[in-house]
Amino acid sequence: MTCHDALDFLDDYLDGKLPWGQRIAFGLHLGLCRPCRDYLDGYRKTIEASRKAMSEQAVTNCEQIPDEIVQAILAARSQVPRSDRRD
Amino acid sequence: MESSISETETALVSALRAGEPAAYERLVRDYGGRILAVCERLLFNREDARDAVQETFLSAFRSLESFDGRSQFATWLHRIAVNASLMKLRTKRRHPEHSIDDLLPTFQADGHRRDPGSRWTNSAGEISEQRETQQLIREKIEALPESYRNVLILRDIEELDTETVAEMLELSPGAVKVRLHRARQALRTLLEPIFGGASK
Ligand SMILES: [Zn+2]
């Protein structure tokens, strides 16, 4: 297995979907190849860091939806034609 | 725990179907923060996100009948929000995308890595703790070409499965997998200066 092959297996490896034969070959390659170990480590951290940076709190910067958005939605709803409404 | 959440959802859906005005407000207040986050993650713009949030709830109000109760209500609403955001992106689509190839690793003819890159000494937790770094990471995600960025966000952040993402983006599941892999690799390259000690 080359570094190029190993890279193609990364996602299946992380998802635990790599068939055992390939899993062993991948593990062997990692054991011998420091650049691939470092690459995998950074790849994992990339996924983890993007989750943290995109968490609800981090993105909206607020505990709850701002009141003016709530009011705008309720006002827009009240303009929906009567026939579409259930009340 | 799970069942009490479902009971709350069931009660809310019944109240909405009965047309109780207070139920509409409760729906928006209970789920609004989460929905706003979904829209902001896909749109990277507060104004657009706000429009998409509004569209999400109006669309949900209109299609309450189609909620069959088989999925969780939150899941149903989440998909409406993703679709509203994707729709918004489609109406705004700008210039042709730049290629992602420059951000992917390169290999020598024998399959060995051409550029070993640097070792990431910090943990993801340590690095992404600070607000400024989180902002920087979001900017890097935003810098990805849109067709890759959307797949990365829907799979890694919104945690939708490959088949659902394929359906939403009108791609084959295989294409979703390839794009996710490329998007993660490209983002890894973009985050290297933040995480990597010595850069290449
Ligand atoms: Zn290698």
JSON list of C-alpha atoms in Angstrom, two decimals, chain A residues 2-5 7-12 14-15 17 29 34-74 76-77 80 84 86-87, chain B residues 16-17 19 21 24-25 28-29 32-34 36-37 40-41 44 46 50 53-54 57-58 61-62 65 105 107 110-113 116 118-125 128-129 131 134 137-138 141 153 155-157 159 177 180-181 184-185 187-188 191 195:
[
{"chain": "A", "resi": 2, "resn": "THR", "atom": "CA", "xyz": [1.29, 3.45, -0.92]},
{"chain": "A", "resi": 3, "resn": "CYS", "atom": "CA", "xyz": [0.49, 6.76, 0.81]},
{"chain": "A", "resi": 4, "resn": "HIS", "atom": "CA", "xyz": [-1.79, 7.52, -2.11]},
{"chain": "A", "resi": 5, "resn": "ASP", "atom": "CA", "xyz": [-3.76, 4.28, -1.55]},
{"chain": "A", "resi": 7, "resn": "LEU", "atom": "CA", "xyz": [-5.44, 8.30, 1.64]},
{"chain": "A", "resi": 8, "resn": "ASP", "atom": "CA", "xyz": [-8.31, 6.76, -0.32]},
{"chain": "A", "resi": 9, "resn": "PHE", "atom": "CA", "xyz": [-9.14, 4.54, 2.65]},
{"chain": "A", "resi": 10, "resn": "LEU", "atom": "CA", "xyz": [-9.27, 7.33, 5.24]},
{"chain": "A", "resi": 11, "resn": "ASP", "atom": "CA", "xyz": [-13.03, 7.91, 5.34]},
{"chain": "A", "resi": 12, "resn": "ASP", "atom": "CA", "xyz": [-13.95, 4.24, 5.42]},
{"chain": "A", "resi": 14, "resn": "LEU", "atom": "CA", "xyz": [-12.73, 6.52, 10.25]},
{"chain": "A", "resi": 15, "resn": "ASP", "atom": "CA", "xyz": [-16.27, 5.21, 9.72]},
{"chain": "A", "resi": 17, "resn": "LYS", "atom": "CA", "xyz": [-16.25, 0.46, 7.31]},
{"chain": "A", "resi": 29, "resn": "HIS", "atom": "CA", "xyz": [1.16, 1.24, 6.44]},
{"chain": "A", "resi": 34, "resn": "ARG", "atom": "CA", "xyz": [4.99, 8.81, 9.89]},
{"chain": "A", "resi": 35, "resn": "PRO", "atom": "CA", "xyz": [3.70, 11.30, 7.23]},
{"chain": "A", "resi": 36, "resn": "CYS", "atom": "CA", "xyz": [0.49, 9.27, 6.89]},
{"chain": "A", "resi": 37, "resn": "ARG", "atom": "CA", "xyz": [0.08, 9.09, 10.67]},
{"chain": "A", "resi": 38, "resn": "ASP", "atom": "CA", "xyz": [0.44, 12.85, 10.85]},
{"chain": "A", "resi": 39, "resn": "TYR", "atom": "CA", "xyz": [-1.94, 13.28, 7.96]},
{"chain": "A", "resi": 40, "resn": "LEU", "atom": "CA", "xyz": [-4.59, 11.12, 9.59]},
{"chain": "A", "resi": 41, "resn": "ASP", "atom": "CA", "xyz": [-4.16, 12.99, 12.86]},
{"chain": "A", "resi": 42, "resn": "GLY", "atom": "CA", "xyz": [-4.69, 16.35, 11.14]},
{"chain": "A", "resi": 43, "resn": "TYR", "atom": "CA", "xyz": [-7.61, 14.97, 9.16]},
{"chain": "A", "resi": 44, "resn": "ARG", "atom": "CA", "xyz": [-9.36, 13.89, 12.35]},
{"chain": "A", "resi": 45, "resn": "LYS", "atom": "CA", "xyz": [-8.64, 17.22, 14.02]},
{"chain": "A", "resi": 46, "resn": "THR", "atom": "CA", "xyz": [-10.01, 19.04, 10.98]},
{"chain": "A", "resi": 47, "resn": "ILE", "atom": "CA", "xyz": [-13.37, 17.32, 11.38]},
{"chain": "A", "resi": 48, "resn": "GLU", "atom": "CA", "xyz": [-13.43, 17.85, 15.13]},
{"chain": "A", "resi": 49, "resn": "ALA", "atom": "CA", "xyz": [-12.40, 21.50, 14.95]},
{"chain": "A", "resi": 50, "resn": "SER", "atom": "CA", "xyz": [-14.95, 22.32, 12.26]},
{"chain": "A", "resi": 51, "resn": "ARG", "atom": "CA", "xyz": [-17.69, 20.81, 14.44]},
{"chain": "A", "resi": 52, "resn": "LYS", "atom": "CA", "xyz": [-16.64, 22.97, 17.36]},
{"chain": "A", "resi": 53, "resn": "ALA", "atom": "CA", "xyz": [-16.34, 26.13, 15.29]},
{"chain": "A", "resi": 54, "resn": "MET", "atom": "CA", "xyz": [-19.76, 25.52, 13.74]},
{"chain": "A", "resi": 55, "resn": "SER", "atom": "CA", "xyz": [-21.63, 24.64, 16.93]},
{"chain": "A", "resi": 56, "resn": "GLU", "atom": "CA", "xyz": [-24.94, 26.38, 17.51]},
{"chain": "A", "resi": 57, "resn": "GLN", "atom": "CA", "xyz": [-23.51, 28.67, 20.20]},
{"chain": "A", "resi": 58, "resn": "ALA", "atom": "CA", "xyz": [-20.43, 29.57, 18.18]},
{"chain": "A", "resi": 59, "resn": "VAL", "atom": "CA", "xyz": [-22.43, 30.37, 15.05]},
{"chain": "A", "resi": 60, "resn": "THR", "atom": "CA", "xyz": [-25.46, 32.25, 16.30]},
{"chain": "A", "resi": 61, "resn": "ASN", "atom": "CA", "xyz": [-23.71, 33.86, 19.22]},
{"chain": "A", "resi": 62, "resn": "CYS", "atom": "CA", "xyz": [-27.00, 33.85, 21.12]},
{"chain": "A", "resi": 63, "resn": "GLU", "atom": "CA", "xyz": [-28.87, 31.59, 23.53]},
{"chain": "A", "resi": 64, "resn": "GLN", "atom": "CA", "xyz": [-32.18, 31.97, 21.74]},
{"chain": "A", "resi": 65, "resn": "ILE", "atom": "CA", "xyz": [-33.50, 33.24, 18.48]},
{"chain": "A", "resi": 66, "resn": "PRO", "atom": "CA", "xyz": [-33.63, 37.07, 18.58]},
{"chain": "A", "resi": 67, "resn": "ASP", "atom": "CA", "xyz": [-37.08, 38.39, 19.35]},
{"chain": "A", "resi": 68, "resn": "GLU", "atom": "CA", "xyz": [-37.34, 40.48, 16.20]},
{"chain": "A", "resi": 69, "resn": "ILE", "atom": "CA", "xyz": [-36.98, 37.35, 14.06]},
{"chain": "A", "resi": 70, "resn": "VAL", "atom": "CA", "xyz": [-39.77, 35.66, 16.04]},
{"chain": "A", "resi": 71, "resn": "GLN", "atom": "CA", "xyz": [-42.03, 38.69, 15.55]},
{"chain": "A", "resi": 72, "resn": "ALA", "atom": "CA", "xyz": [-41.24, 38.85, 11.82]},
{"chain": "A", "resi": 73, "resn": "ILE", "atom": "CA", "xyz": [-42.16, 35.19, 11.36]},
{"chain": "A", "resi": 74, "resn": "LEU", "atom": "CA", "xyz": [-45.42, 35.51, 13.29]},
{"chain": "A", "resi": 76, "resn": "ALA", "atom": "CA", "xyz": [-45.56, 36.97, 8.02]},
{"chain": "A", "resi": 77, "resn": "ARG", "atom": "CA", "xyz": [-47.70, 34.03, 9.04]},
{"chain": "A", "resi": 80, "resn": "VAL", "atom": "CA", "xyz": [-50.87, 34.04, 4.73]},
{"chain": "A", "resi": 84, "resn": "ASP", "atom": "CA", "xyz": [-54.26, 28.38, 3.61]},
{"chain": "A", "resi": 86, "resn": "ARG", "atom": "CA", "xyz": [-56.26, 26.38, 9.69]},
{"chain": "A", "resi": 87, "resn": "ASP", "atom": "CA", "xyz": [-57.51, 28.86, 12.29]},
{"chain": "B", "resi": 16, "resn": "LEU", "atom": "CA", "xyz": [-50.26, 23.48, 15.82]},
{"chain": "B", "resi": 17, "resn": "ARG", "atom": "CA", "xyz": [-52.68, 21.37, 13.84]},
{"chain": "B", "resi": 19, "resn": "GLY", "atom": "CA", "xyz": [-54.40, 26.15, 14.94]},
{"chain": "B", "resi": 21, "resn": "PRO", "atom": "CA", "xyz": [-51.81, 30.77, 17.91]},
{"chain": "B", "resi": 24, "resn": "TYR", "atom": "CA", "xyz": [-46.86, 28.85, 16.60]},
{"chain": "B", "resi": 25, "resn": "GLU", "atom": "CA", "xyz": [-44.94, 31.20, 18.82]},
{"chain": "B", "resi": 28, "resn": "VAL", "atom": "CA", "xyz": [-40.51, 29.39, 16.77]},
{"chain": "B", "resi": 29, "resn": "ARG", "atom": "CA", "xyz": [-39.07, 30.07, 20.22]},
{"chain": "B", "resi": 32, "resn": "GLY", "atom": "CA", "xyz": [-35.63, 28.97, 16.38]},
{"chain": "B", "resi": 33, "resn": "GLY", "atom": "CA", "xyz": [-32.09, 29.02, 17.80]},
{"chain": "B", "resi": 34, "resn": "ARG", "atom": "CA", "xyz": [-31.25, 25.65, 16.30]},
{"chain": "B", "resi": 36, "resn": "LEU", "atom": "CA", "xyz": [-30.97, 29.89, 12.85]},
{"chain": "B", "resi": 37, "resn": "ALA", "atom": "CA", "xyz": [-27.71, 28.03, 13.42]},
{"chain": "B", "resi": 40, "resn": "GLU", "atom": "CA", "xyz": [-26.13, 30.48, 9.24]},
{"chain": "B", "resi": 41, "resn": "ARG", "atom": "CA", "xyz": [-23.85, 27.49, 8.83]},
{"chain": "B", "resi": 44, "resn": "PHE", "atom": "CA", "xyz": [-22.51, 32.50, 6.25]},
{"chain": "B", "resi": 46, "resn": "ARG", "atom": "CA", "xyz": [-26.98, 36.82, 9.02]},
{"chain": "B", "resi": 50, "resn": "ARG", "atom": "CA", "xyz": [-32.79, 35.28, 8.73]},
{"chain": "B", "resi": 53, "resn": "VAL", "atom": "CA", "xyz": [-35.31, 30.89, 8.98]},
{"chain": "B", "resi": 54, "resn": "GLN", "atom": "CA", "xyz": [-38.49, 32.72, 8.13]},
{"chain": "B", "resi": 57, "resn": "PHE", "atom": "CA", "xyz": [-41.11, 28.22, 9.62]},
{"chain": "B", "resi": 58, "resn": "LEU", "atom": "CA", "xyz": [-43.62, 29.45, 7.05]},
{"chain": "B", "resi": 61, "resn": "PHE", "atom": "CA", "xyz": [-46.64, 25.90, 9.00]},
{"chain": "B", "resi": 62, "resn": "ARG", "atom": "CA", "xyz": [-47.89, 25.26, 5.47]},
{"chain": "B", "resi": 65, "resn": "GLU", "atom": "CA", "xyz": [-50.15, 18.00, 7.31]},
{"chain": "B", "resi": 105, "resn": "PRO", "atom": "CA", "xyz": [-2.22, 16.49, -1.32]},
{"chain": "B", "resi": 107, "resn": "PHE", "atom": "CA", "xyz": [2.00, 12.31, -4.66]},
{"chain": "B", "resi": 110, "resn": "ASP", "atom": "CA", "xyz": [5.58, 5.82, -6.74]},
{"chain": "B", "resi": 111, "resn": "GLY", "atom": "CA", "xyz": [2.63, 6.84, -4.57]},
{"chain": "B", "resi": 112, "resn": "HIS", "atom": "CA", "xyz": [4.67, 8.52, -1.86]},
{"chain": "B", "resi": 113, "resn": "ARG", "atom": "CA", "xyz": [3.59, 11.83, -0.52]},
{"chain": "B", "resi": 116, "resn": "PRO", "atom": "CA", "xyz": [4.75, 15.51, 4.10]},
{"chain": "B", "resi": 118, "resn": "SER", "atom": "CA", "xyz": [3.66, 19.46, 9.32]},
{"chain": "B", "resi": 119, "resn": "ARG", "atom": "CA", "xyz": [2.68, 17.73, 12.50]},
{"chain": "B", "resi": 120, "resn": "TRP", "atom": "CA", "xyz": [-0.36, 19.13, 14.31]},
{"chain": "B", "resi": 121, "resn": "THR", "atom": "CA", "xyz": [0.82, 19.36, 17.87]},
{"chain": "B", "resi": 122, "resn": "ASN", "atom": "CA", "xyz": [-2.29, 20.85, 19.46]},
{"chain": "B", "resi": 123, "resn": "SER", "atom": "CA", "xyz": [-5.53, 19.06, 20.08]},
{"chain": "B", "resi": 124, "resn": "ALA", "atom": "CA", "xyz": [-8.61, 20.21, 18.22]},
{"chain": "B", "resi": 125, "resn": "GLY", "atom": "CA", "xyz": [-10.18, 21.12, 21.55]},
{"chain": "B", "resi": 128, "resn": "SER", "atom": "CA", "xyz": [-10.82, 25.69, 18.69]},
{"chain": "B", "resi": 129, "resn": "GLU", "atom": "CA", "xyz": [-11.55, 26.88, 22.24]},
{"chain": "B", "resi": 131, "resn": "ARG", "atom": "CA", "xyz": [-13.57, 32.64, 19.80]},
{"chain": "B", "resi": 134, "resn": "GLN", "atom": "CA", "xyz": [-13.43, 29.54, 15.78]},
{"chain": "B", "resi": 137, "resn": "ILE", "atom": "CA", "xyz": [-11.95, 28.18, 11.12]},
{"chain": "B", "resi": 138, "resn": "ARG", "atom": "CA", "xyz": [-15.38, 29.28, 9.89]},
{"chain": "B", "resi": 141, "resn": "ILE", "atom": "CA", "xyz": [-14.79, 26.57, 5.69]},
{"chain": "B", "resi": 153, "resn": "ILE", "atom": "CA", "xyz": [-21.41, 20.97, 6.22]},
{"chain": "B", "resi": 155, "resn": "ARG", "atom": "CA", "xyz": [-22.27, 15.48, 6.37]},
{"chain": "B", "resi": 156, "resn": "ASP", "atom": "CA", "xyz": [-19.86, 16.58, 9.11]},
{"chain": "B", "resi": 157, "resn": "ILE", "atom": "CA", "xyz": [-21.76, 19.36, 10.83]},
{"chain": "B", "resi": 159, "resn": "GLU", "atom": "CA", "xyz": [-24.65, 14.94, 10.46]},
{"chain": "B", "resi": 177, "resn": "LYS", "atom": "CA", "xyz": [-18.44, 10.53, -0.72]},
{"chain": "B", "resi": 180, "resn": "LEU", "atom": "CA", "xyz": [-16.69, 14.94, 1.28]},
{"chain": "B", "resi": 181, "resn": "HIS", "atom": "CA", "xyz": [-13.23, 13.39, 1.11]},
{"chain": "B", "resi": 184, "resn": "ARG", "atom": "CA", "xyz": [-12.01, 17.45, 4.27]},
{"chain": "B", "resi": 185, "resn": "GLN", "atom": "CA", "xyz": [-8.58, 17.25, 2.67]},
{"chain": "B", "resi": 187, "resn": "LEU", "atom": "CA", "xyz": [-9.98, 22.09, 4.73]},
{"chain": "B", "resi": 188, "resn": "ARG", "atom": "CA", "xyz": [-7.12, 20.25, 6.38]},
{"chain": "B", "resi": 191, "resn": "LEU", "atom": "CA", "xyz": [-6.28, 24.76, 8.68]},
{"chain": "B", "resi": 195, "resn": "PHE", "atom": "CA", "xyz": [-2.76, 23.88, 13.80]}
]
